[in-house]
Amino acid sequence: MRTISYLLIGIVFGITMYKSEAASWFRIYEMFKFESFHMYGIIGSALVIGIIMVQLIKRLHIKSFYGETIKFYPKEKSFSRYMIGGIIFGLGWALAGACPGPMFTLVGAGYVPILVLILASIVGTFLYGLIKDKLPH
Amino acid sequence: MNWIYEPWPWYVSGPMIALIMFLLLMVGKNFGMSSNLRTLCTICGAGNKVNFFKFDWKSQKWNLIVVLGAIIGGFIASTFLTNDASVAINPNTIADLQELGFESAGKAYLPTELFALDAMTDIKSLSILIIGGLLVGFGTRYAGGCTSGHAISGLSNLQLPSLIAVIGFFIGGLVMIYIIFPLIF
């Protein structure tokens, strides 16, 4: 039952990424050029609703569908890892035009070369794990 | 019924993303896609060599099922919910991209110069996909999250680290498009 709920949520996510055009390389380029409100509207409206939602869940102690407490994990404090890691991700995001969610949506949409991108990003993650202890965090 | 084939405006798409985050919270999970890349490393056996990948990947199976759903969703949306996949970006952006050599701007969902099957035989297109992927994979794990984990989940929970990461995303993106693109295209 839980497995089916994850699958359904994933399907809605995939459809949303495709139909919103957030999975389009062109939309990402246009966003970084500040030539359209589209992507800012998507992230901004998701965020406004998200902030209200998280506050309501915390203040009203809303439980999950299974009656469990909903946990939020605070991110550990640091500056360098978020700034440097963020810049590296941003360079890749603008170049490849896809982030780790939409890249899978594009597989389903039938773009074979995206598999190269996914494979490279798995290798990139592995390289991080390999030299993690030598990097400033 | 033609509306069903139209792209979704931001004011539908954004709330849908918030709904997806809500549903994941309500089934006891958190919205974040990049951790799947780490899980895939572990499944490939990376845990034997590097401690960072030594964890019980089955605890992350739920997120891989979300990924499977995202693939199916991409298929459904592109096959049954779309007639014309071309993305109507700003005409200025189109002119700008055509000058850089992207003839498919305004006519396709993804630039055919990078994502058509025959682009795979072009060494430059292939390098762009590989380098882009390496940067995304490395950066997202270094920063501890991507667009979903930081820009949506983290900022929704008012996390300062996520704000720093999102500022980083933009610095990186702007450097790529304003400084590096003119050099490589």
PDB file of C-alpha atoms in Angstrom:
ATOM      1  CA  MET A   1       0.000   0.000   0.000  1.00  0.00           C
ATOM      2  CA  ARG A   2       2.795   2.421   0.970  1.00  0.00           C
ATOM      3  CA  THR A   3       4.727   1.377  -2.116  1.00  0.00           C
ATOM      4  CA  ILE A   4       1.771   2.280  -4.316  1.00  0.00           C
ATOM      5  CA  SER A   5       1.466   5.679  -2.635  1.00  0.00           C
ATOM      6  CA  TYR A   6       5.169   6.432  -3.382  1.00  0.00           C
ATOM      7  CA  LEU A   7       4.667   5.344  -6.974  1.00  0.00           C
ATOM      8  CA  LEU A   8       1.563   7.528  -7.404  1.00  0.00           C
ATOM      9  CA  ILE A   9       3.296  10.549  -5.848  1.00  0.00           C
ATOM     10  CA  GLY A  10       6.219   9.958  -8.228  1.00  0.00           C
ATOM     11  CA  ILE A  11       3.888   9.798 -11.231  1.00  0.00           C
ATOM     12  CA  VAL A  12       2.215  13.090 -10.260  1.00  0.00           C
ATOM     13  CA  PHE A  13       5.695  14.571  -9.761  1.00  0.00           C
ATOM     14  CA  GLY A  14       6.837  13.372 -13.193  1.00  0.00           C
ATOM     15  CA  ILE A  15       3.756  14.737 -14.937  1.00  0.00           C
ATOM     16  CA  THR A  16       4.154  18.056 -13.094  1.00  0.00           C
ATOM     17  CA  MET A  17       7.838  18.377 -14.021  1.00  0.00           C
ATOM     18  CA  TYR A  18       7.069  17.708 -17.682  1.00  0.00           C
ATOM     19  CA  LYS A  19       3.900  19.785 -18.039  1.00  0.00           C
ATOM     20  CA  SER A  20       5.297  22.729 -16.057  1.00  0.00           C
ATOM     21  CA  GLU A  21       8.270  22.694 -18.468  1.00  0.00           C
ATOM     22  CA  ALA A  22      10.575  22.786 -15.441  1.00  0.00           C
ATOM     23  CA  ALA A  23      12.222  19.776 -17.103  1.00  0.00           C
ATOM     24  CA  SER A  24      13.019  21.848 -20.210  1.00  0.00           C
ATOM     25  CA  TRP A  25      16.611  22.968 -20.737  1.00  0.00           C
ATOM     26  CA  PHE A  26      15.206  26.083 -22.435  1.00  0.00           C
ATOM     27  CA  ARG A  27      13.235  27.145 -19.339  1.00  0.00           C
ATOM     28  CA  ILE A  28      16.329  26.861 -17.149  1.00  0.00           C
ATOM     29  CA  TYR A  29      18.358  28.990 -19.580  1.00  0.00           C
ATOM     30  CA  GLU A  30      15.537  31.547 -19.771  1.00  0.00           C
ATOM     31  CA  MET A  31      15.370  31.646 -15.963  1.00  0.00           C
ATOM     32  CA  PHE A  32      19.079  32.411 -15.604  1.00  0.00           C
ATOM     33  CA  LYS A  33      18.648  35.110 -18.271  1.00  0.00           C
ATOM     34  CA  PHE A  34      15.837  36.649 -16.172  1.00  0.00           C
ATOM     35  CA  GLU A  35      13.706  36.782 -19.318  1.00  0.00           C
ATOM     36  CA  SER A  36      10.592  35.107 -17.958  1.00  0.00           C
ATOM     37  CA  PHE A  37       8.646  34.935 -14.719  1.00  0.00           C
ATOM     38  CA  HIS A  38       7.682  31.312 -15.355  1.00  0.00           C
ATOM     39  CA  MET A  39      10.309  29.446 -13.277  1.00  0.00           C
ATOM     40  CA  TYR A  40      10.298  32.091 -10.540  1.00  0.00           C
ATOM     41  CA  GLY A  41       6.522  31.805 -10.357  1.00  0.00           C
ATOM     42  CA  ILE A  42       6.741  28.025 -10.023  1.00  0.00           C
ATOM     43  CA  ILE A  43       9.414  27.978  -7.311  1.00  0.00           C
ATOM     44  CA  GLY A  44       8.008  31.080  -5.578  1.00  0.00           C
ATOM     45  CA  SER A  45       4.421  29.842  -5.356  1.00  0.00           C
ATOM     46  CA  ALA A  46       5.538  26.355  -4.270  1.00  0.00           C
ATOM     47  CA  LEU A  47       7.626  28.037  -1.602  1.00  0.00           C
ATOM     48  CA  VAL A  48       4.927  30.370  -0.238  1.00  0.00           C
ATOM     49  CA  ILE A  49       2.512  27.445   0.073  1.00  0.00           C
ATOM     50  CA  GLY A  50       5.315  25.243   1.441  1.00  0.00           C
ATOM     51  CA  ILE A  51       6.234  27.704   4.202  1.00  0.00           C
ATOM     52  CA  ILE A  52       2.592  28.034   5.311  1.00  0.00           C
ATOM     53  CA  MET A  53       2.170  24.264   5.155  1.00  0.00           C
ATOM     54  CA  VAL A  54       5.245  23.487   7.283  1.00  0.00           C
ATOM     55  CA  GLN A  55       4.211  26.114   9.860  1.00  0.00           C
ATOM     56  CA  LEU A  56       0.685  24.654  10.060  1.00  0.00           C
ATOM     57  CA  ILE A  57       2.005  21.100  10.422  1.00  0.00           C
ATOM     58  CA  LYS A  58       4.346  22.212  13.231  1.00  0.00           C
ATOM     59  CA  ARG A  59       1.897  24.431  15.127  1.00  0.00           C
ATOM     60  CA  LEU A  60      -1.177  22.211  14.832  1.00  0.00           C
ATOM     61  CA  HIS A  61       0.924  19.065  15.422  1.00  0.00           C
ATOM     62  CA  ILE A  62      -0.593  17.458  12.341  1.00  0.00           C
ATOM     63  CA  LYS A  63       0.157  13.737  12.160  1.00  0.00           C
ATOM     64  CA  SER A  64       0.946  11.767   9.010  1.00  0.00           C
ATOM     65  CA  PHE A  65      -1.661   9.553   7.309  1.00  0.00           C
ATOM     66  CA  TYR A  66      -0.284   6.702   9.416  1.00  0.00           C
ATOM     67  CA  GLY A  67      -0.610   8.599  12.697  1.00  0.00           C
ATOM     68  CA  GLU A  68       3.118   9.272  13.055  1.00  0.00           C
ATOM     69  CA  THR A  69       4.671  12.615  14.047  1.00  0.00           C
ATOM     70  CA  ILE A  70       5.929  14.486  10.969  1.00  0.00           C
ATOM     71  CA  LYS A  71       9.659  15.052  11.379  1.00  0.00           C
ATOM     72  CA  PHE A  72      11.667  17.895   9.875  1.00  0.00           C
ATOM     73  CA  TYR A  73      15.407  17.515   9.830  1.00  0.00           C
ATOM     74  CA  PRO A  74      17.303  20.773  10.339  1.00  0.00           C
ATOM     75  CA  LYS A  75      20.303  21.111   8.001  1.00  0.00           C
ATOM     76  CA  GLU A  76      23.656  21.151   9.764  1.00  0.00           C
ATOM     77  CA  LYS A  77      25.258  24.578  10.153  1.00  0.00           C
ATOM     78  CA  SER A  78      27.956  25.506   7.680  1.00  0.00           C
ATOM     79  CA  PHE A  79      28.677  28.082   5.034  1.00  0.00           C
ATOM     80  CA  SER A  80      31.376  26.680   2.754  1.00  0.00           C
ATOM     81  CA  ARG A  81      29.771  23.358   1.875  1.00  0.00           C
ATOM     82  CA  TYR A  82      26.485  25.000   0.900  1.00  0.00           C
ATOM     83  CA  MET A  83      28.114  27.862  -1.004  1.00  0.00           C
ATOM     84  CA  ILE A  84      30.812  25.864  -2.839  1.00  0.00           C
ATOM     85  CA  GLY A  85      28.613  22.818  -3.393  1.00  0.00           C
ATOM     86  CA  GLY A  86      25.777  25.100  -4.488  1.00  0.00           C
ATOM     87  CA  ILE A  87      27.959  26.902  -7.039  1.00  0.00           C
ATOM     88  CA  ILE A  88      29.192  23.581  -8.485  1.00  0.00           C
ATOM     89  CA  PHE A  89      25.615  22.323  -8.740  1.00  0.00           C
ATOM     90  CA  GLY A  90      24.507  25.627 -10.313  1.00  0.00           C
ATOM     91  CA  LEU A  91      27.196  25.367 -13.007  1.00  0.00           C
ATOM     92  CA  GLY A  92      25.968  21.882 -13.886  1.00  0.00           C
ATOM     93  CA  TRP A  93      22.291  22.821 -13.670  1.00  0.00           C
ATOM     94  CA  ALA A  94      22.718  25.634 -16.187  1.00  0.00           C
ATOM     95  CA  LEU A  95      24.915  23.560 -18.511  1.00  0.00           C
ATOM     96  CA  ALA A  96      22.848  20.367 -18.522  1.00  0.00           C
ATOM     97  CA  GLY A  97      19.524  22.136 -17.950  1.00  0.00           C
ATOM     98  CA  ALA A  98      18.263  19.371 -15.692  1.00  0.00           C
ATOM     99  CA  CYS A  99      18.405  18.716 -11.970  1.00  0.00           C
ATOM    100  CA  PRO A 100      18.128  15.334 -10.211  1.00  0.00           C
ATOM    101  CA  GLY A 101      14.300  15.154 -10.353  1.00  0.00           C
ATOM    102  CA  PRO A 102      13.479  16.199 -13.926  1.00  0.00           C
ATOM    103  CA  MET A 103      16.355  14.168 -15.399  1.00  0.00           C
ATOM    104  CA  PHE A 104      14.392  11.005 -14.622  1.00  0.00           C
ATOM    105  CA  THR A 105      11.183  12.487 -16.041  1.00  0.00           C
ATOM    106  CA  LEU A 106      13.054  13.031 -19.307  1.00  0.00           C
ATOM    107  CA  VAL A 107      13.978   9.334 -19.466  1.00  0.00           C
ATOM    108  CA  GLY A 108      10.262   8.556 -19.487  1.00  0.00           C
ATOM    109  CA  ALA A 109       9.715  11.214 -22.137  1.00  0.00           C
ATOM    110  CA  GLY A 110      12.056   9.208 -24.359  1.00  0.00           C
ATOM    111  CA  TYR A 111      15.275  11.246 -24.496  1.00  0.00           C
ATOM    112  CA  VAL A 112      18.008   8.625 -24.666  1.00  0.00           C
ATOM    113  CA  PRO A 113      21.032  10.974 -24.238  1.00  0.00           C
ATOM    114  CA  ILE A 114      19.727  11.967 -20.797  1.00  0.00           C
ATOM    115  CA  LEU A 115      20.992   8.548 -19.661  1.00  0.00           C
ATOM    116  CA  VAL A 116      24.534   9.832 -20.229  1.00  0.00           C
ATOM    117  CA  LEU A 117      23.742  12.773 -17.962  1.00  0.00           C
ATOM    118  CA  ILE A 118      22.299  10.503 -15.258  1.00  0.00           C
ATOM    119  CA  LEU A 119      25.269   8.146 -15.415  1.00  0.00           C
ATOM    120  CA  ALA A 120      27.674  11.101 -15.197  1.00  0.00           C
ATOM    121  CA  SER A 121      25.813  12.528 -12.213  1.00  0.00           C
ATOM    122  CA  ILE A 122      26.041   9.163 -10.423  1.00  0.00           C
ATOM    123  CA  VAL A 123      29.792   9.191 -11.117  1.00  0.00           C
ATOM    124  CA  GLY A 124      29.931  12.812  -9.875  1.00  0.00           C
ATOM    125  CA  THR A 125      28.252  11.772  -6.632  1.00  0.00           C
ATOM    126  CA  PHE A 126      30.743   8.912  -6.304  1.00  0.00           C
ATOM    127  CA  LEU A 127      33.677  11.307  -6.830  1.00  0.00           C
ATOM    128  CA  TYR A 128      32.321  13.512  -4.048  1.00  0.00           C
ATOM    129  CA  GLY A 129      32.129  10.525  -1.704  1.00  0.00           C
ATOM    130  CA  LEU A 130      35.688   9.615  -2.660  1.00  0.00           C
ATOM    131  CA  ILE A 131      37.278  12.974  -1.750  1.00  0.00           C
ATOM    132  CA  LYS A 132      34.669  14.173   0.760  1.00  0.00           C
ATOM    133  CA  ASP A 133      37.059  14.183   3.740  1.00  0.00           C
ATOM    134  CA  LYS A 134      39.532  16.441   1.950  1.00  0.00           C
ATOM    135  CA  LEU A 135      36.930  19.128   1.152  1.00  0.00           C
ATOM    136  CA  PRO A 136      35.985  22.071   3.398  1.00  0.00           C
ATOM    137  CA  HIS A 137      32.570  21.470   4.961  1.00  0.00           C
TER     138      HIS A 137
ATOM    139  CA  MET B   1     -10.587  19.188 -24.135  1.00  0.00           C
ATOM    140  CA  ASN B   2      -7.686  20.948 -25.826  1.00  0.00           C
ATOM    141  CA  TRP B   3      -6.596  22.509 -22.553  1.00  0.00           C
ATOM    142  CA  ILE B   4      -5.324  19.125 -21.491  1.00  0.00           C
ATOM    143  CA  TYR B   5      -2.519  19.351 -24.049  1.00  0.00           C
ATOM    144  CA  GLU B   6      -1.431  22.845 -23.032  1.00  0.00           C
ATOM    145  CA  PRO B   7       1.630  23.452 -20.838  1.00  0.00           C
ATOM    146  CA  TRP B   8       0.764  24.243 -17.240  1.00  0.00           C
ATOM    147  CA  PRO B   9       1.111  27.875 -16.140  1.00  0.00           C
ATOM    148  CA  TRP B  10       3.264  28.614 -13.079  1.00  0.00           C
ATOM    149  CA  TYR B  11       0.241  29.115 -10.822  1.00  0.00           C
ATOM    150  CA  VAL B  12      -0.803  25.506 -11.444  1.00  0.00           C
ATOM    151  CA  SER B  13       2.709  24.019 -11.436  1.00  0.00           C
ATOM    152  CA  GLY B  14       3.939  25.667  -8.214  1.00  0.00           C
ATOM    153  CA  PRO B  15       0.964  24.583  -6.085  1.00  0.00           C
ATOM    154  CA  MET B  16       1.269  21.073  -7.576  1.00  0.00           C
ATOM    155  CA  ILE B  17       4.884  20.893  -6.358  1.00  0.00           C
ATOM    156  CA  ALA B  18       3.719  22.054  -2.907  1.00  0.00           C
ATOM    157  CA  LEU B  19       1.061  19.315  -3.017  1.00  0.00           C
ATOM    158  CA  ILE B  20       3.718  16.693  -3.834  1.00  0.00           C
ATOM    159  CA  MET B  21       5.797  17.871  -0.872  1.00  0.00           C
ATOM    160  CA  PHE B  22       2.694  17.757   1.340  1.00  0.00           C
ATOM    161  CA  LEU B  23       1.825  14.213   0.258  1.00  0.00           C
ATOM    162  CA  LEU B  24       5.386  13.021   0.920  1.00  0.00           C
ATOM    163  CA  LEU B  25       5.316  14.582   4.402  1.00  0.00           C
ATOM    164  CA  MET B  26       1.952  12.941   5.062  1.00  0.00           C
ATOM    165  CA  VAL B  27       3.353   9.502   4.222  1.00  0.00           C
ATOM    166  CA  GLY B  28       6.250  10.206   6.576  1.00  0.00           C
ATOM    167  CA  LYS B  29       8.918  11.116   4.012  1.00  0.00           C
ATOM    168  CA  ASN B  30      10.811  14.201   2.847  1.00  0.00           C
ATOM    169  CA  PHE B  31      10.965  15.702  -0.635  1.00  0.00           C
ATOM    170  CA  GLY B  32      14.530  15.462  -1.990  1.00  0.00           C
ATOM    171  CA  MET B  33      15.598  13.821  -5.219  1.00  0.00           C
ATOM    172  CA  SER B  34      19.399  14.041  -5.283  1.00  0.00           C
ATOM    173  CA  SER B  35      19.905  11.533  -2.458  1.00  0.00           C
ATOM    174  CA  ASN B  36      18.810   8.908  -4.982  1.00  0.00           C
ATOM    175  CA  LEU B  37      22.117   9.395  -6.784  1.00  0.00           C
ATOM    176  CA  ARG B  38      23.927   8.346  -3.605  1.00  0.00           C
ATOM    177  CA  THR B  39      21.615   5.358  -3.203  1.00  0.00           C
ATOM    178  CA  LEU B  40      22.360   4.302  -6.794  1.00  0.00           C
ATOM    179  CA  CYS B  41      26.110   4.496  -6.027  1.00  0.00           C
ATOM    180  CA  THR B  42      25.583   2.189  -3.064  1.00  0.00           C
ATOM    181  CA  ILE B  43      23.556  -0.272  -5.144  1.00  0.00           C
ATOM    182  CA  CYS B  44      26.418  -0.339  -7.657  1.00  0.00           C
ATOM    183  CA  GLY B  45      28.734  -1.442  -4.840  1.00  0.00           C
ATOM    184  CA  ALA B  46      30.402   1.892  -3.958  1.00  0.00           C
ATOM    185  CA  GLY B  47      30.040   1.025  -0.255  1.00  0.00           C
ATOM    186  CA  ASN B  48      32.823  -1.543  -0.564  1.00  0.00           C
ATOM    187  CA  LYS B  49      35.310   1.186  -1.417  1.00  0.00           C
ATOM    188  CA  VAL B  50      34.046   4.375   0.225  1.00  0.00           C
ATOM    189  CA  ASN B  51      32.482   4.711   3.672  1.00  0.00           C
ATOM    190  CA  PHE B  52      30.142   7.502   2.545  1.00  0.00           C
ATOM    191  CA  PHE B  53      28.240   4.907   0.531  1.00  0.00           C
ATOM    192  CA  LYS B  54      28.144   2.299   3.284  1.00  0.00           C
ATOM    193  CA  PHE B  55      24.521   2.399   4.408  1.00  0.00           C
ATOM    194  CA  ASP B  56      21.455   0.233   4.123  1.00  0.00           C
ATOM    195  CA  TRP B  57      20.115   1.378   0.752  1.00  0.00           C
ATOM    196  CA  LYS B  58      16.847  -0.446   1.360  1.00  0.00           C
ATOM    197  CA  SER B  59      15.933   2.388   3.764  1.00  0.00           C
ATOM    198  CA  GLN B  60      15.876   4.610   0.662  1.00  0.00           C
ATOM    199  CA  LYS B  61      13.891   2.226  -1.526  1.00  0.00           C
ATOM    200  CA  TRP B  62      10.803   4.418  -1.182  1.00  0.00           C
ATOM    201  CA  ASN B  63      12.608   7.295  -2.919  1.00  0.00           C
ATOM    202  CA  LEU B  64      13.686   5.063  -5.801  1.00  0.00           C
ATOM    203  CA  ILE B  65      10.012   4.157  -6.220  1.00  0.00           C
ATOM    204  CA  VAL B  66       9.260   7.897  -6.439  1.00  0.00           C
ATOM    205  CA  VAL B  67      11.927   8.047  -9.181  1.00  0.00           C
ATOM    206  CA  LEU B  68      10.276   5.157 -11.007  1.00  0.00           C
ATOM    207  CA  GLY B  69       7.014   7.100 -10.774  1.00  0.00           C
ATOM    208  CA  ALA B  70       8.733  10.228 -12.133  1.00  0.00           C
ATOM    209  CA  ILE B  71       9.868   8.214 -15.171  1.00  0.00           C
ATOM    210  CA  ILE B  72       6.346   6.854 -15.728  1.00  0.00           C
ATOM    211  CA  GLY B  73       4.932  10.372 -15.226  1.00  0.00           C
ATOM    212  CA  GLY B  74       7.298  11.729 -17.879  1.00  0.00           C
ATOM    213  CA  PHE B  75       6.089   9.048 -20.280  1.00  0.00           C
ATOM    214  CA  ILE B  76       2.408   9.734 -19.544  1.00  0.00           C
ATOM    215  CA  ALA B  77       2.787  13.514 -19.854  1.00  0.00           C
ATOM    216  CA  SER B  78       4.786  13.435 -23.089  1.00  0.00           C
ATOM    217  CA  THR B  79       2.735  10.679 -24.763  1.00  0.00           C
ATOM    218  CA  PHE B  80      -0.854  11.341 -23.711  1.00  0.00           C
ATOM    219  CA  LEU B  81      -0.961  14.914 -22.424  1.00  0.00           C
ATOM    220  CA  THR B  82       1.057  16.782 -25.034  1.00  0.00           C
ATOM    221  CA  ASN B  83       0.522  17.458 -28.734  1.00  0.00           C
ATOM    222  CA  ASP B  84       3.140  20.095 -29.367  1.00  0.00           C
ATOM    223  CA  ALA B  85       6.107  19.816 -27.005  1.00  0.00           C
ATOM    224  CA  SER B  86       7.838  23.024 -28.153  1.00  0.00           C
ATOM    225  CA  VAL B  87       8.481  25.407 -25.286  1.00  0.00           C
ATOM    226  CA  ALA B  88       7.317  28.980 -25.869  1.00  0.00           C
ATOM    227  CA  ILE B  89      10.206  30.825 -24.250  1.00  0.00           C
ATOM    228  CA  ASN B  90      10.722  34.580 -24.542  1.00  0.00           C
ATOM    229  CA  PRO B  91      11.435  35.626 -28.186  1.00  0.00           C
ATOM    230  CA  ASN B  92      14.521  37.502 -26.959  1.00  0.00           C
ATOM    231  CA  THR B  93      15.809  34.282 -25.398  1.00  0.00           C
ATOM    232  CA  ILE B  94      15.132  32.444 -28.678  1.00  0.00           C
ATOM    233  CA  ALA B  95      17.067  35.039 -30.713  1.00  0.00           C
ATOM    234  CA  ASP B  96      19.875  34.882 -28.203  1.00  0.00           C
ATOM    235  CA  LEU B  97      20.056  31.059 -28.310  1.00  0.00           C
ATOM    236  CA  GLN B  98      19.970  30.985 -32.102  1.00  0.00           C
ATOM    237  CA  GLU B  99      22.965  33.284 -32.119  1.00  0.00           C
ATOM    238  CA  LEU B 100      24.747  30.733 -29.899  1.00  0.00           C
ATOM    239  CA  GLY B 101      23.886  28.015 -32.435  1.00  0.00           C
ATOM    240  CA  PHE B 102      20.768  26.507 -30.833  1.00  0.00           C
ATOM    241  CA  GLU B 103      18.536  26.359 -33.910  1.00  0.00           C
ATOM    242  CA  SER B 104      15.926  24.314 -32.034  1.00  0.00           C
ATOM    243  CA  ALA B 105      15.145  27.134 -29.549  1.00  0.00           C
ATOM    244  CA  GLY B 106      11.384  27.730 -29.501  1.00  0.00           C
ATOM    245  CA  LYS B 107      10.749  24.622 -31.599  1.00  0.00           C
ATOM    246  CA  ALA B 108      11.453  21.764 -29.199  1.00  0.00           C
ATOM    247  CA  TYR B 109      11.195  20.668 -25.562  1.00  0.00           C
ATOM    248  CA  LEU B 110      14.953  20.092 -25.257  1.00  0.00           C
ATOM    249  CA  PRO B 111      17.671  21.430 -27.579  1.00  0.00           C
ATOM    250  CA  THR B 112      18.135  18.806 -30.305  1.00  0.00           C
ATOM    251  CA  GLU B 113      21.762  19.976 -30.462  1.00  0.00           C
ATOM    252  CA  LEU B 114      22.298  18.236 -27.096  1.00  0.00           C
ATOM    253  CA  PHE B 115      19.494  15.724 -26.660  1.00  0.00           C
ATOM    254  CA  ALA B 116      18.710  14.250 -30.091  1.00  0.00           C
ATOM    255  CA  LEU B 117      19.989  10.741 -30.623  1.00  0.00           C
ATOM    256  CA  ASP B 118      22.552  11.806 -33.242  1.00  0.00           C
ATOM    257  CA  ALA B 119      23.998  14.353 -30.804  1.00  0.00           C
ATOM    258  CA  MET B 120      25.496  11.338 -29.059  1.00  0.00           C
ATOM    259  CA  THR B 121      28.063  10.998 -31.811  1.00  0.00           C
ATOM    260  CA  ASP B 122      29.107  14.626 -31.466  1.00  0.00           C
ATOM    261  CA  ILE B 123      32.051  14.845 -29.096  1.00  0.00           C
ATOM    262  CA  LYS B 124      31.148  18.359 -27.940  1.00  0.00           C
ATOM    263  CA  SER B 125      27.512  17.522 -27.132  1.00  0.00           C
ATOM    264  CA  LEU B 126      28.585  14.371 -25.364  1.00  0.00           C
ATOM    265  CA  SER B 127      31.191  16.255 -23.319  1.00  0.00           C
ATOM    266  CA  ILE B 128      28.594  18.822 -22.281  1.00  0.00           C
ATOM    267  CA  LEU B 129      26.272  16.109 -20.997  1.00  0.00           C
ATOM    268  CA  ILE B 130      29.099  14.342 -19.162  1.00  0.00           C
ATOM    269  CA  ILE B 131      30.590  17.484 -17.599  1.00  0.00           C
ATOM    270  CA  GLY B 132      27.119  18.799 -16.722  1.00  0.00           C
ATOM    271  CA  GLY B 133      26.262  15.490 -15.068  1.00  0.00           C
ATOM    272  CA  LEU B 134      29.518  15.334 -13.096  1.00  0.00           C
ATOM    273  CA  LEU B 135      28.966  18.882 -11.791  1.00  0.00           C
ATOM    274  CA  VAL B 136      25.338  18.175 -10.865  1.00  0.00           C
ATOM    275  CA  GLY B 137      26.204  14.921  -9.077  1.00  0.00           C
ATOM    276  CA  PHE B 138      29.245  16.282  -7.254  1.00  0.00           C
ATOM    277  CA  GLY B 139      27.734  19.664  -6.358  1.00  0.00           C
ATOM    278  CA  THR B 140      24.398  18.404  -5.184  1.00  0.00           C
ATOM    279  CA  ARG B 141      25.940  15.938  -2.723  1.00  0.00           C
ATOM    280  CA  TYR B 142      28.522  18.482  -1.546  1.00  0.00           C
ATOM    281  CA  ALA B 143      25.720  20.984  -0.916  1.00  0.00           C
ATOM    282  CA  GLY B 144      23.572  18.251   0.651  1.00  0.00           C
ATOM    283  CA  GLY B 145      20.625  18.737  -1.684  1.00  0.00           C
ATOM    284  CA  CYS B 146      19.349  20.055  -4.995  1.00  0.00           C
ATOM    285  CA  THR B 147      16.405  22.135  -6.146  1.00  0.00           C
ATOM    286  CA  SER B 148      13.868  19.911  -4.367  1.00  0.00           C
ATOM    287  CA  GLY B 149      15.826  19.346  -1.146  1.00  0.00           C
ATOM    288  CA  HIS B 150      17.043  22.920  -0.665  1.00  0.00           C
ATOM    289  CA  ALA B 151      14.987  25.361  -2.770  1.00  0.00           C
ATOM    290  CA  ILE B 152      11.646  23.707  -1.946  1.00  0.00           C
ATOM    291  CA  SER B 153      11.918  21.519   1.205  1.00  0.00           C
ATOM    292  CA  GLY B 154      14.708  23.413   2.984  1.00  0.00           C
ATOM    293  CA  LEU B 155      13.448  26.934   2.322  1.00  0.00           C
ATOM    294  CA  SER B 156       9.891  25.882   3.237  1.00  0.00           C
ATOM    295  CA  ASN B 157      11.324  24.933   6.628  1.00  0.00           C
ATOM    296  CA  LEU B 158      13.141  28.328   6.753  1.00  0.00           C
ATOM    297  CA  GLN B 159      16.599  26.761   6.792  1.00  0.00           C
ATOM    298  CA  LEU B 160      19.455  29.260   6.451  1.00  0.00           C
ATOM    299  CA  PRO B 161      21.794  26.591   4.947  1.00  0.00           C
ATOM    300  CA  SER B 162      19.262  26.090   2.162  1.00  0.00           C
ATOM    301  CA  LEU B 163      19.232  29.822   1.439  1.00  0.00           C
ATOM    302  CA  ILE B 164      23.044  29.789   1.183  1.00  0.00           C
ATOM    303  CA  ALA B 165      22.834  26.778  -1.165  1.00  0.00           C
ATOM    304  CA  VAL B 166      20.192  28.427  -3.383  1.00  0.00           C
ATOM    305  CA  ILE B 167      22.316  31.591  -3.620  1.00  0.00           C
ATOM    306  CA  GLY B 168      25.176  29.282  -4.636  1.00  0.00           C
ATOM    307  CA  PHE B 169      22.961  27.623  -7.296  1.00  0.00           C
ATOM    308  CA  PHE B 170      22.343  31.038  -8.814  1.00  0.00           C
ATOM    309  CA  ILE B 171      25.951  32.197  -8.683  1.00  0.00           C
ATOM    310  CA  GLY B 172      26.951  28.980 -10.481  1.00  0.00           C
ATOM    311  CA  GLY B 173      24.126  29.256 -13.019  1.00  0.00           C
ATOM    312  CA  LEU B 174      24.848  32.891 -13.837  1.00  0.00           C
ATOM    313  CA  VAL B 175      28.595  32.261 -14.206  1.00  0.00           C
ATOM    314  CA  MET B 176      27.820  29.385 -16.581  1.00  0.00           C
ATOM    315  CA  ILE B 177      25.407  31.332 -18.755  1.00  0.00           C
ATOM    316  CA  TYR B 178      27.036  34.755 -18.843  1.00  0.00           C
ATOM    317  CA  ILE B 179      30.732  33.825 -18.717  1.00  0.00           C
ATOM    318  CA  ILE B 180      31.217  30.216 -19.822  1.00  0.00           C
ATOM    319  CA  PHE B 181      28.486  29.890 -22.508  1.00  0.00           C
ATOM    320  CA  PRO B 182      29.969  32.652 -24.711  1.00  0.00           C
ATOM    321  CA  LEU B 183      33.291  30.776 -24.551  1.00  0.00           C
ATOM    322  CA  ILE B 184      31.994  27.318 -25.455  1.00  0.00           C
ATOM    323  CA  PHE B 185      29.163  28.103 -27.900  1.00  0.00           C
TER     324      PHE B 185
END
